[in-house]
Amino acid sequence: MKLLRIDSSARCQASDRSPRGSHTRRLTARFTRRWLQHRPNDFLVSRDVGQSPPPPVTEKWISAAFTKPDQREPWMNEALAESDALVDELIAADLIVAGVPMYNFGMPAQFKAYIDNVVRVGRTFGFDRSRPDDPYTPLLAGMDKRLILLGSRGDYGYDPGGRIAHINHVEGAIREVFAFLGVTAFHSVAIEYDEFGGDRLQASIAAAERTVDDLVDRLLQEAEPRQAA
């Protein structure tokens, strides 16, 4: 199996290595480390958009992306080169392990730039004008991909039914974008209380780490029948 680890935190170190480090990097590292301990022959690709964000969409990018590949000029291929690399990684991955902290109730700009680069007509979704009532086709459907979203939040109560769930624009937005592309198997874990610190933060970290471990173990069990087939 192929794993794609995407880190989008602006903090470059994990919180178990630095007191001001990233909780999401801590969780993505834990997930991939535990997975590879059990399946050392699986292949891991790491993409750090937090430290090296993809370029934002520009007018040239739009012109290139909406030009048929056989009609593109050389500069168009150059404009799409990084986007193509990101799409290739996404298509090749069986598990997408994304670390996405909450910034001001939404995803970091770095991760939004990643999304804008991989949502590509003709590559990750199709569009057919002859079907005006349902023109879109999710081109990643049927590939048995899973998205694991590992988050962190300064406050608490952002999960469904929580006190401020209505201003959580991270998990729902990302889940819907990937479902649009055909990736509908979705799991999420998040650390809360970062702004509060103290015992509540430590308890949340411990709970999130246990949940990540349990999730890895469950997905490993599910992967065995697919591997045997």
PDB file of N, CA, C and O in Angstrom, residues 68-145:
ATOM      1  N   LYS A  68      -7.202  21.775 -23.055  1.00  0.00           N
ATOM      2  CA  LYS A  68      -7.004  20.338 -23.239  1.00  0.00           C
ATOM      3  C   LYS A  68      -5.508  20.030 -23.309  1.00  0.00           C
ATOM      4  O   LYS A  68      -4.739  20.792 -23.912  1.00  0.00           O
ATOM      5  N   PRO A  69      -5.078  18.929 -22.697  1.00  0.00           N
ATOM      6  CA  PRO A  69      -3.645  18.644 -22.618  1.00  0.00           C
ATOM      7  C   PRO A  69      -2.923  18.671 -23.964  1.00  0.00           C
ATOM      8  O   PRO A  69      -1.790  19.163 -24.056  1.00  0.00           O
ATOM      9  N   ASP A  70      -3.563  18.162 -25.023  1.00  0.00           N
ATOM     10  CA  ASP A  70      -2.886  18.121 -26.318  1.00  0.00           C
ATOM     11  C   ASP A  70      -2.837  19.487 -27.009  1.00  0.00           C
ATOM     12  O   ASP A  70      -2.219  19.635 -28.067  1.00  0.00           O
ATOM     13  N   GLN A  71      -3.474  20.478 -26.388  1.00  0.00           N
ATOM     14  CA  GLN A  71      -3.473  21.827 -26.965  1.00  0.00           C
ATOM     15  C   GLN A  71      -2.671  22.828 -26.126  1.00  0.00           C
ATOM     16  O   GLN A  71      -2.612  24.009 -26.452  1.00  0.00           O
ATOM     17  N   ARG A  72      -2.031  22.355 -25.071  1.00  0.00           N
ATOM     18  CA  ARG A  72      -1.304  23.262 -24.188  1.00  0.00           C
ATOM     19  C   ARG A  72       0.026  23.702 -24.791  1.00  0.00           C
ATOM     20  O   ARG A  72       0.739  22.914 -25.402  1.00  0.00           O
ATOM     21  N   GLU A  73       0.322  24.950 -24.551  1.00  0.00           N
ATOM     22  CA  GLU A  73       1.625  25.480 -24.918  1.00  0.00           C
ATOM     23  C   GLU A  73       2.633  25.144 -23.827  1.00  0.00           C
ATOM     24  O   GLU A  73       2.248  24.820 -22.692  1.00  0.00           O
ATOM     25  N   PRO A  74       3.935  25.203 -24.117  1.00  0.00           N
ATOM     26  CA  PRO A  74       4.936  24.827 -23.105  1.00  0.00           C
ATOM     27  C   PRO A  74       4.780  25.562 -21.778  1.00  0.00           C
ATOM     28  O   PRO A  74       4.960  24.971 -20.712  1.00  0.00           O
ATOM     29  N   TRP A  75       4.455  26.853 -21.828  1.00  0.00           N
ATOM     30  CA  TRP A  75       4.335  27.600 -20.584  1.00  0.00           C
ATOM     31  C   TRP A  75       3.180  27.085 -19.729  1.00  0.00           C
ATOM     32  O   TRP A  75       3.214  27.191 -18.488  1.00  0.00           O
ATOM     33  N   MET A  76       2.172  26.506 -20.372  1.00  0.00           N
ATOM     34  CA  MET A  76       1.039  25.959 -19.629  1.00  0.00           C
ATOM     35  C   MET A  76       1.468  24.719 -18.839  1.00  0.00           C
ATOM     36  O   MET A  76       1.082  24.546 -17.678  1.00  0.00           O
ATOM     37  N   ASN A  77       2.243  23.862 -19.468  1.00  0.00           N
ATOM     38  CA  ASN A  77       2.746  22.685 -18.759  1.00  0.00           C
ATOM     39  C   ASN A  77       3.628  23.097 -17.589  1.00  0.00           C
ATOM     40  O   ASN A  77       3.602  22.473 -16.520  1.00  0.00           O
ATOM     41  N   GLU A  78       4.383  24.148 -17.770  1.00  0.00           N
ATOM     42  CA  GLU A  78       5.220  24.643 -16.682  1.00  0.00           C
ATOM     43  C   GLU A  78       4.361  25.195 -15.548  1.00  0.00           C
ATOM     44  O   GLU A  78       4.646  24.962 -14.366  1.00  0.00           O
ATOM     45  N   ALA A  79       3.292  25.900 -15.896  1.00  0.00           N
ATOM     46  CA  ALA A  79       2.408  26.464 -14.878  1.00  0.00           C
ATOM     47  C   ALA A  79       1.724  25.382 -14.049  1.00  0.00           C
ATOM     48  O   ALA A  79       1.382  25.600 -12.879  1.00  0.00           O
ATOM     49  N   LEU A  80       1.532  24.210 -14.646  1.00  0.00           N
ATOM     50  CA  LEU A  80       0.822  23.122 -13.967  1.00  0.00           C
ATOM     51  C   LEU A  80       1.759  22.063 -13.397  1.00  0.00           C
ATOM     52  O   LEU A  80       1.288  21.060 -12.850  1.00  0.00           O
ATOM     53  N   ALA A  81       3.061  22.267 -13.489  1.00  0.00           N
ATOM     54  CA  ALA A  81       4.007  21.213 -13.124  1.00  0.00           C
ATOM     55  C   ALA A  81       3.849  20.769 -11.673  1.00  0.00           C
ATOM     56  O   ALA A  81       3.767  19.567 -11.382  1.00  0.00           O
ATOM     57  N   GLU A  82       3.787  21.711 -10.728  1.00  0.00           N
ATOM     58  CA  GLU A  82       3.654  21.320  -9.327  1.00  0.00           C
ATOM     59  C   GLU A  82       2.282  20.733  -9.055  1.00  0.00           C
ATOM     60  O   GLU A  82       2.148  19.752  -8.316  1.00  0.00           O
ATOM     61  N   SER A  83       1.255  21.291  -9.654  1.00  0.00           N
ATOM     62  CA  SER A  83      -0.081  20.737  -9.510  1.00  0.00           C
ATOM     63  C   SER A  83      -0.124  19.305 -10.007  1.00  0.00           C
ATOM     64  O   SER A  83      -0.711  18.423  -9.369  1.00  0.00           O
ATOM     65  N   ASP A  84       0.496  19.040 -11.151  1.00  0.00           N
ATOM     66  CA  ASP A  84       0.527  17.673 -11.692  1.00  0.00           C
ATOM     67  C   ASP A  84       1.217  16.717 -10.725  1.00  0.00           C
ATOM     68  O   ASP A  84       0.768  15.577 -10.536  1.00  0.00           O
ATOM     69  N   ALA A  85       2.316  17.172 -10.097  1.00  0.00           N
ATOM     70  CA  ALA A  85       3.023  16.324  -9.148  1.00  0.00           C
ATOM     71  C   ALA A  85       2.139  16.005  -7.944  1.00  0.00           C
ATOM     72  O   ALA A  85       2.101  14.861  -7.463  1.00  0.00           O
ATOM     73  N   LEU A  86       1.416  17.005  -7.452  1.00  0.00           N
ATOM     74  CA  LEU A  86       0.520  16.787  -6.311  1.00  0.00           C
ATOM     75  C   LEU A  86      -0.614  15.839  -6.674  1.00  0.00           C
ATOM     76  O   LEU A  86      -0.988  14.958  -5.890  1.00  0.00           O
ATOM     77  N   VAL A  87      -1.168  15.995  -7.868  1.00  0.00           N
ATOM     78  CA  VAL A  87      -2.245  15.110  -8.315  1.00  0.00           C
ATOM     79  C   VAL A  87      -1.730  13.688  -8.470  1.00  0.00           C
ATOM     80  O   VAL A  87      -2.403  12.722  -8.075  1.00  0.00           O
ATOM     81  N   ASP A  88      -0.544  13.534  -9.036  1.00  0.00           N
ATOM     82  CA  ASP A  88       0.037  12.198  -9.198  1.00  0.00           C
ATOM     83  C   ASP A  88       0.188  11.506  -7.844  1.00  0.00           C
ATOM     84  O   ASP A  88      -0.109  10.308  -7.712  1.00  0.00           O
ATOM     85  N   GLU A  89       0.664  12.235  -6.844  1.00  0.00           N
ATOM     86  CA  GLU A  89       0.807  11.669  -5.497  1.00  0.00           C
ATOM     87  C   GLU A  89      -0.541  11.237  -4.943  1.00  0.00           C
ATOM     88  O   GLU A  89      -0.668  10.161  -4.348  1.00  0.00           O
ATOM     89  N   LEU A  90      -1.544  12.071  -5.129  1.00  0.00           N
ATOM     90  CA  LEU A  90      -2.874  11.771  -4.603  1.00  0.00           C
ATOM     91  C   LEU A  90      -3.467  10.547  -5.291  1.00  0.00           C
ATOM     92  O   LEU A  90      -4.042   9.671  -4.634  1.00  0.00           O
ATOM     93  N   ILE A  91      -3.325  10.469  -6.592  1.00  0.00           N
ATOM     94  CA  ILE A  91      -3.872   9.328  -7.334  1.00  0.00           C
ATOM     95  C   ILE A  91      -3.185   8.035  -6.910  1.00  0.00           C
ATOM     96  O   ILE A  91      -3.819   6.978  -6.794  1.00  0.00           O
ATOM     97  N   ALA A  92      -1.887   8.098  -6.647  1.00  0.00           N
ATOM     98  CA  ALA A  92      -1.133   6.891  -6.306  1.00  0.00           C
ATOM     99  C   ALA A  92      -1.410   6.399  -4.891  1.00  0.00           C
ATOM    100  O   ALA A  92      -1.192   5.224  -4.583  1.00  0.00           O
ATOM    101  N   ALA A  93      -1.900   7.272  -4.006  1.00  0.00           N
ATOM    102  CA  ALA A  93      -2.021   6.939  -2.585  1.00  0.00           C
ATOM    103  C   ALA A  93      -3.246   6.085  -2.296  1.00  0.00           C
ATOM    104  O   ALA A  93      -4.326   6.305  -2.852  1.00  0.00           O
ATOM    105  N   ASP A  94      -3.068   5.132  -1.385  1.00  0.00           N
ATOM    106  CA  ASP A  94      -4.194   4.371  -0.839  1.00  0.00           C
ATOM    107  C   ASP A  94      -4.725   5.038   0.432  1.00  0.00           C
ATOM    108  O   ASP A  94      -5.928   5.092   0.648  1.00  0.00           O
ATOM    109  N   LEU A  95      -3.809   5.536   1.260  1.00  0.00           N
ATOM    110  CA  LEU A  95      -4.177   6.253   2.480  1.00  0.00           C
ATOM    111  C   LEU A  95      -3.633   7.669   2.394  1.00  0.00           C
ATOM    112  O   LEU A  95      -2.442   7.869   2.131  1.00  0.00           O
ATOM    113  N   ILE A  96      -4.496   8.648   2.591  1.00  0.00           N
ATOM    114  CA  ILE A  96      -4.076  10.046   2.662  1.00  0.00           C
ATOM    115  C   ILE A  96      -4.178  10.460   4.122  1.00  0.00           C
ATOM    116  O   ILE A  96      -5.270  10.511   4.695  1.00  0.00           O
ATOM    117  N   VAL A  97      -3.040  10.723   4.749  1.00  0.00           N
ATOM    118  CA  VAL A  97      -2.973  11.083   6.163  1.00  0.00           C
ATOM    119  C   VAL A  97      -2.644  12.566   6.238  1.00  0.00           C
ATOM    120  O   VAL A  97      -1.494  12.963   6.028  1.00  0.00           O
ATOM    121  N   ALA A  98      -3.638  13.387   6.504  1.00  0.00           N
ATOM    122  CA  ALA A  98      -3.485  14.839   6.428  1.00  0.00           C
ATOM    123  C   ALA A  98      -3.546  15.463   7.811  1.00  0.00           C
ATOM    124  O   ALA A  98      -4.526  15.299   8.540  1.00  0.00           O
ATOM    125  N   GLY A  99      -2.499  16.202   8.160  1.00  0.00           N
ATOM    126  CA  GLY A  99      -2.479  16.966   9.390  1.00  0.00           C
ATOM    127  C   GLY A  99      -2.911  18.398   9.116  1.00  0.00           C
ATOM    128  O   GLY A  99      -2.201  19.136   8.431  1.00  0.00           O
ATOM    129  N   VAL A 100      -4.089  18.765   9.637  1.00  0.00           N
ATOM    130  CA  VAL A 100      -4.668  20.079   9.312  1.00  0.00           C
ATOM    131  C   VAL A 100      -5.139  20.767  10.591  1.00  0.00           C
ATOM    132  O   VAL A 100      -6.213  20.456  11.113  1.00  0.00           O
ATOM    133  N   PRO A 101      -4.352  21.701  11.124  1.00  0.00           N
ATOM    134  CA  PRO A 101      -4.816  22.444  12.300  1.00  0.00           C
ATOM    135  C   PRO A 101      -5.899  23.445  11.931  1.00  0.00           C
ATOM    136  O   PRO A 101      -6.012  23.851  10.767  1.00  0.00           O
ATOM    137  N   MET A 102      -6.688  23.826  12.909  1.00  0.00           N
ATOM    138  CA  MET A 102      -7.702  24.858  12.696  1.00  0.00           C
ATOM    139  C   MET A 102      -7.069  26.232  12.870  1.00  0.00           C
ATOM    140  O   MET A 102      -6.499  26.532  13.924  1.00  0.00           O
ATOM    141  N   TYR A 103      -7.169  27.061  11.838  1.00  0.00           N
ATOM    142  CA  TYR A 103      -6.724  28.450  11.916  1.00  0.00           C
ATOM    143  C   TYR A 103      -7.956  29.341  11.719  1.00  0.00           C
ATOM    144  O   TYR A 103      -8.539  29.352  10.630  1.00  0.00           O
ATOM    145  N   ASN A 104      -8.350  30.053  12.764  1.00  0.00           N
ATOM    146  CA  ASN A 104      -9.480  30.971  12.653  1.00  0.00           C
ATOM    147  C   ASN A 104     -10.722  30.285  12.096  1.00  0.00           C
ATOM    148  O   ASN A 104     -11.384  30.795  11.185  1.00  0.00           O
ATOM    149  N   PHE A 105     -11.001  29.100  12.640  1.00  0.00           N
ATOM    150  CA  PHE A 105     -12.202  28.308  12.360  1.00  0.00           C
ATOM    151  C   PHE A 105     -12.153  27.567  11.018  1.00  0.00           C
ATOM    152  O   PHE A 105     -13.092  26.851  10.677  1.00  0.00           O
ATOM    153  N   GLY A 106     -11.090  27.721  10.243  1.00  0.00           N
ATOM    154  CA  GLY A 106     -10.980  27.036   8.962  1.00  0.00           C
ATOM    155  C   GLY A 106      -9.625  26.380   8.803  1.00  0.00           C
ATOM    156  O   GLY A 106      -8.810  26.337   9.728  1.00  0.00           O
ATOM    157  N   MET A 107      -9.375  25.865   7.619  1.00  0.00           N
ATOM    158  CA  MET A 107      -8.099  25.213   7.326  1.00  0.00           C
ATOM    159  C   MET A 107      -7.022  26.261   7.052  1.00  0.00           C
ATOM    160  O   MET A 107      -7.329  27.395   6.658  1.00  0.00           O
ATOM    161  N   PRO A 108      -5.746  25.929   7.253  1.00  0.00           N
ATOM    162  CA  PRO A 108      -4.673  26.861   6.907  1.00  0.00           C
ATOM    163  C   PRO A 108      -4.684  27.193   5.412  1.00  0.00           C
ATOM    164  O   PRO A 108      -5.083  26.369   4.582  1.00  0.00           O
ATOM    165  N   ALA A 109      -4.230  28.388   5.081  1.00  0.00           N
ATOM    166  CA  ALA A 109      -4.148  28.795   3.675  1.00  0.00           C
ATOM    167  C   ALA A 109      -3.275  27.836   2.881  1.00  0.00           C
ATOM    168  O   ALA A 109      -3.529  27.588   1.695  1.00  0.00           O
ATOM    169  N   GLN A 110      -2.266  27.263   3.543  1.00  0.00           N
ATOM    170  CA  GLN A 110      -1.378  26.330   2.846  1.00  0.00           C
ATOM    171  C   GLN A 110      -2.137  25.100   2.365  1.00  0.00           C
ATOM    172  O   GLN A 110      -1.891  24.587   1.263  1.00  0.00           O
ATOM    173  N   PHE A 111      -3.062  24.616   3.215  1.00  0.00           N
ATOM    174  CA  PHE A 111      -3.817  23.426   2.807  1.00  0.00           C
ATOM    175  C   PHE A 111      -4.881  23.778   1.780  1.00  0.00           C
ATOM    176  O   PHE A 111      -5.185  22.980   0.892  1.00  0.00           O
ATOM    177  N   LYS A 112      -5.446  24.972   1.880  1.00  0.00           N
ATOM    178  CA  LYS A 112      -6.400  25.403   0.849  1.00  0.00           C
ATOM    179  C   LYS A 112      -5.700  25.502  -0.507  1.00  0.00           C
ATOM    180  O   LYS A 112      -6.282  25.141  -1.546  1.00  0.00           O
ATOM    181  N   ALA A 113      -4.450  25.978  -0.511  1.00  0.00           N
ATOM    182  CA  ALA A 113      -3.685  26.017  -1.763  1.00  0.00           C
ATOM    183  C   ALA A 113      -3.470  24.609  -2.300  1.00  0.00           C
ATOM    184  O   ALA A 113      -3.533  24.384  -3.519  1.00  0.00           O
ATOM    185  N   TYR A 114      -3.228  23.643  -1.398  1.00  0.00           N
ATOM    186  CA  TYR A 114      -3.091  22.248  -1.833  1.00  0.00           C
ATOM    187  C   TYR A 114      -4.378  21.769  -2.495  1.00  0.00           C
ATOM    188  O   TYR A 114      -4.350  21.186  -3.593  1.00  0.00           O
ATOM    189  N   ILE A 115      -5.507  22.008  -1.847  1.00  0.00           N
ATOM    190  CA  ILE A 115      -6.786  21.591  -2.412  1.00  0.00           C
ATOM    191  C   ILE A 115      -7.005  22.222  -3.786  1.00  0.00           C
ATOM    192  O   ILE A 115      -7.423  21.553  -4.741  1.00  0.00           O
ATOM    193  N   ASP A 116      -6.724  23.518  -3.907  1.00  0.00           N
ATOM    194  CA  ASP A 116      -6.939  24.192  -5.186  1.00  0.00           C
ATOM    195  C   ASP A 116      -6.054  23.625  -6.293  1.00  0.00           C
ATOM    196  O   ASP A 116      -6.407  23.712  -7.474  1.00  0.00           O
ATOM    197  N   ASN A 117      -4.932  23.029  -5.913  1.00  0.00           N
ATOM    198  CA  ASN A 117      -4.032  22.445  -6.906  1.00  0.00           C
ATOM    199  C   ASN A 117      -4.392  21.014  -7.292  1.00  0.00           C
ATOM    200  O   ASN A 117      -3.966  20.547  -8.350  1.00  0.00           O
ATOM    201  N   VAL A 118      -5.143  20.309  -6.444  1.00  0.00           N
ATOM    202  CA  VAL A 118      -5.472  18.918  -6.773  1.00  0.00           C
ATOM    203  C   VAL A 118      -6.901  18.740  -7.273  1.00  0.00           C
ATOM    204  O   VAL A 118      -7.241  17.669  -7.794  1.00  0.00           O
ATOM    205  N   VAL A 119      -7.745  19.740  -7.097  1.00  0.00           N
ATOM    206  CA  VAL A 119      -9.094  19.668  -7.670  1.00  0.00           C
ATOM    207  C   VAL A 119      -8.963  20.129  -9.125  1.00  0.00           C
ATOM    208  O   VAL A 119      -9.010  21.314  -9.425  1.00  0.00           O
ATOM    209  N   ARG A 120      -8.786  19.164 -10.028  1.00  0.00           N
ATOM    210  CA  ARG A 120      -8.429  19.459 -11.409  1.00  0.00           C
ATOM    211  C   ARG A 120      -9.382  18.764 -12.379  1.00  0.00           C
ATOM    212  O   ARG A 120      -9.522  17.536 -12.369  1.00  0.00           O
ATOM    213  N   VAL A 121     -10.032  19.541 -13.224  1.00  0.00           N
ATOM    214  CA  VAL A 121     -10.904  18.963 -14.241  1.00  0.00           C
ATOM    215  C   VAL A 121     -10.077  18.090 -15.177  1.00  0.00           C
ATOM    216  O   VAL A 121      -8.972  18.455 -15.591  1.00  0.00           O
ATOM    217  N   GLY A 122     -10.586  16.909 -15.458  1.00  0.00           N
ATOM    218  CA  GLY A 122      -9.889  15.977 -16.325  1.00  0.00           C
ATOM    219  C   GLY A 122      -8.881  15.106 -15.622  1.00  0.00           C
ATOM    220  O   GLY A 122      -8.403  14.126 -16.202  1.00  0.00           O
ATOM    221  N   ARG A 123      -8.545  15.436 -14.391  1.00  0.00           N
ATOM    222  CA  ARG A 123      -7.573  14.649 -13.643  1.00  0.00           C
ATOM    223  C   ARG A 123      -8.184  14.039 -12.385  1.00  0.00           C
ATOM    224  O   ARG A 123      -8.018  12.849 -12.131  1.00  0.00           O
ATOM    225  N   THR A 124      -8.862  14.843 -11.575  1.00  0.00           N
ATOM    226  CA  THR A 124      -9.478  14.304 -10.364  1.00  0.00           C
ATOM    227  C   THR A 124     -11.003  14.382 -10.396  1.00  0.00           C
ATOM    228  O   THR A 124     -11.663  13.756  -9.573  1.00  0.00           O
ATOM    229  N   PHE A 125     -11.546  15.160 -11.316  1.00  0.00           N
ATOM    230  CA  PHE A 125     -12.991  15.127 -11.550  1.00  0.00           C
ATOM    231  C   PHE A 125     -13.257  15.413 -13.023  1.00  0.00           C
ATOM    232  O   PHE A 125     -12.450  16.050 -13.715  1.00  0.00           O
ATOM    233  N   GLY A 126     -14.369  14.883 -13.504  1.00  0.00           N
ATOM    234  CA  GLY A 126     -14.762  15.110 -14.887  1.00  0.00           C
ATOM    235  C   GLY A 126     -15.947  16.046 -14.967  1.00  0.00           C
ATOM    236  O   GLY A 126     -16.719  16.183 -14.005  1.00  0.00           O
ATOM    237  N   PHE A 127     -16.073  16.693 -16.106  1.00  0.00           N
ATOM    238  CA  PHE A 127     -17.199  17.602 -16.334  1.00  0.00           C
ATOM    239  C   PHE A 127     -17.729  17.358 -17.738  1.00  0.00           C
ATOM    240  O   PHE A 127     -16.983  17.421 -18.716  1.00  0.00           O
ATOM    241  N   ASP A 128     -19.022  17.055 -17.829  1.00  0.00           N
ATOM    242  CA  ASP A 128     -19.650  16.717 -19.106  1.00  0.00           C
ATOM    243  C   ASP A 128     -20.847  17.646 -19.327  1.00  0.00           C
ATOM    244  O   ASP A 128     -21.872  17.530 -18.664  1.00  0.00           O
ATOM    245  N   ARG A 129     -20.710  18.574 -20.287  1.00  0.00           N
ATOM    246  CA  ARG A 129     -21.788  19.525 -20.558  1.00  0.00           C
ATOM    247  C   ARG A 129     -23.039  18.857 -21.097  1.00  0.00           C
ATOM    248  O   ARG A 129     -24.130  19.434 -21.043  1.00  0.00           O
ATOM    249  N   SER A 130     -22.915  17.658 -21.634  1.00  0.00           N
ATOM    250  CA  SER A 130     -24.088  16.968 -22.171  1.00  0.00           C
ATOM    251  C   SER A 130     -24.984  16.417 -21.059  1.00  0.00           C
ATOM    252  O   SER A 130     -26.070  15.922 -21.346  1.00  0.00           O
ATOM    253  N   ARG A 131     -24.525  16.512 -19.818  1.00  0.00           N
ATOM    254  CA  ARG A 131     -25.331  16.067 -18.670  1.00  0.00           C
ATOM    255  C   ARG A 131     -25.572  17.277 -17.767  1.00  0.00           C
ATOM    256  O   ARG A 131     -24.995  17.387 -16.690  1.00  0.00           O
ATOM    257  N   PRO A 132     -26.405  18.200 -18.179  1.00  0.00           N
ATOM    258  CA  PRO A 132     -26.552  19.459 -17.439  1.00  0.00           C
ATOM    259  C   PRO A 132     -27.065  19.292 -16.024  1.00  0.00           C
ATOM    260  O   PRO A 132     -26.785  20.124 -15.159  1.00  0.00           O
ATOM    261  N   ASP A 133     -27.811  18.229 -15.743  1.00  0.00           N
ATOM    262  CA  ASP A 133     -28.340  18.038 -14.398  1.00  0.00           C
ATOM    263  C   ASP A 133     -27.337  17.359 -13.466  1.00  0.00           C
ATOM    264  O   ASP A 133     -27.495  17.418 -12.240  1.00  0.00           O
ATOM    265  N   ASP A 134     -26.337  16.714 -14.031  1.00  0.00           N
ATOM    266  CA  ASP A 134     -25.334  16.012 -13.220  1.00  0.00           C
ATOM    267  C   ASP A 134     -24.028  15.938 -14.013  1.00  0.00           C
ATOM    268  O   ASP A 134     -23.607  14.867 -14.458  1.00  0.00           O
ATOM    269  N   PRO A 135     -23.358  17.066 -14.205  1.00  0.00           N
ATOM    270  CA  PRO A 135     -22.214  17.099 -15.113  1.00  0.00           C
ATOM    271  C   PRO A 135     -20.910  16.576 -14.521  1.00  0.00           C
ATOM    272  O   PRO A 135     -19.955  16.326 -15.266  1.00  0.00           O
ATOM    273  N   TYR A 136     -20.853  16.393 -13.206  1.00  0.00           N
ATOM    274  CA  TYR A 136     -19.572  16.072 -12.567  1.00  0.00           C
ATOM    275  C   TYR A 136     -19.390  14.570 -12.363  1.00  0.00           C
ATOM    276  O   TYR A 136     -20.331  13.850 -12.022  1.00  0.00           O
ATOM    277  N   THR A 137     -18.149  14.114 -12.535  1.00  0.00           N
ATOM    278  CA  THR A 137     -17.787  12.726 -12.291  1.00  0.00           C
ATOM    279  C   THR A 137     -16.587  12.686 -11.363  1.00  0.00           C
ATOM    280  O   THR A 137     -15.555  13.304 -11.662  1.00  0.00           O
ATOM    281  N   PRO A 138     -16.680  11.975 -10.241  1.00  0.00           N
ATOM    282  CA  PRO A 138     -15.530  11.869  -9.332  1.00  0.00           C
ATOM    283  C   PRO A 138     -14.526  10.843  -9.871  1.00  0.00           C
ATOM    284  O   PRO A 138     -14.761   9.637  -9.812  1.00  0.00           O
ATOM    285  N   LEU A 139     -13.416  11.295 -10.369  1.00  0.00           N
ATOM    286  CA  LEU A 139     -12.474  10.408 -11.050  1.00  0.00           C
ATOM    287  C   LEU A 139     -11.647   9.556 -10.092  1.00  0.00           C
ATOM    288  O   LEU A 139     -10.967   8.623 -10.539  1.00  0.00           O
ATOM    289  N   LEU A 140     -11.700   9.846  -8.791  1.00  0.00           N
ATOM    290  CA  LEU A 140     -10.985   9.009  -7.819  1.00  0.00           C
ATOM    291  C   LEU A 140     -11.897   7.971  -7.177  1.00  0.00           C
ATOM    292  O   LEU A 140     -11.469   7.224  -6.296  1.00  0.00           O
ATOM    293  N   ALA A 141     -13.137   7.914  -7.614  1.00  0.00           N
ATOM    294  CA  ALA A 141     -14.081   6.935  -7.071  1.00  0.00           C
ATOM    295  C   ALA A 141     -13.659   5.524  -7.482  1.00  0.00           C
ATOM    296  O   ALA A 141     -13.071   5.314  -8.541  1.00  0.00           O
ATOM    297  N   GLY A 142     -13.963   4.563  -6.616  1.00  0.00           N
ATOM    298  CA  GLY A 142     -13.673   3.170  -6.928  1.00  0.00           C
ATOM    299  C   GLY A 142     -12.227   2.770  -6.735  1.00  0.00           C
ATOM    300  O   GLY A 142     -11.848   1.645  -7.073  1.00  0.00           O
ATOM    301  N   MET A 143     -11.409   3.640  -6.199  1.00  0.00           N
ATOM    302  CA  MET A 143      -9.988   3.338  -5.987  1.00  0.00           C
ATOM    303  C   MET A 143      -9.690   2.888  -4.554  1.00  0.00           C
ATOM    304  O   MET A 143      -8.530   2.648  -4.217  1.00  0.00           O
ATOM    305  N   ASP A 144     -10.717   2.797  -3.723  1.00  0.00           N
ATOM    306  CA  ASP A 144     -10.579   2.321  -2.341  1.00  0.00           C
ATOM    307  C   ASP A 144      -9.610   3.185  -1.532  1.00  0.00           C
ATOM    308  O   ASP A 144      -8.807   2.680  -0.748  1.00  0.00           O
ATOM    309  N   LYS A 145      -9.675   4.487  -1.733  1.00  0.00           N
ATOM    310  CA  LYS A 145      -8.823   5.405  -0.985  1.00  0.00           C
ATOM    311  C   LYS A 145      -9.493   5.783   0.328  1.00  0.00           C
ATOM    312  O   LYS A 145     -10.721   5.814   0.421  1.00  0.00           O
TER     313      LYS A 145
END
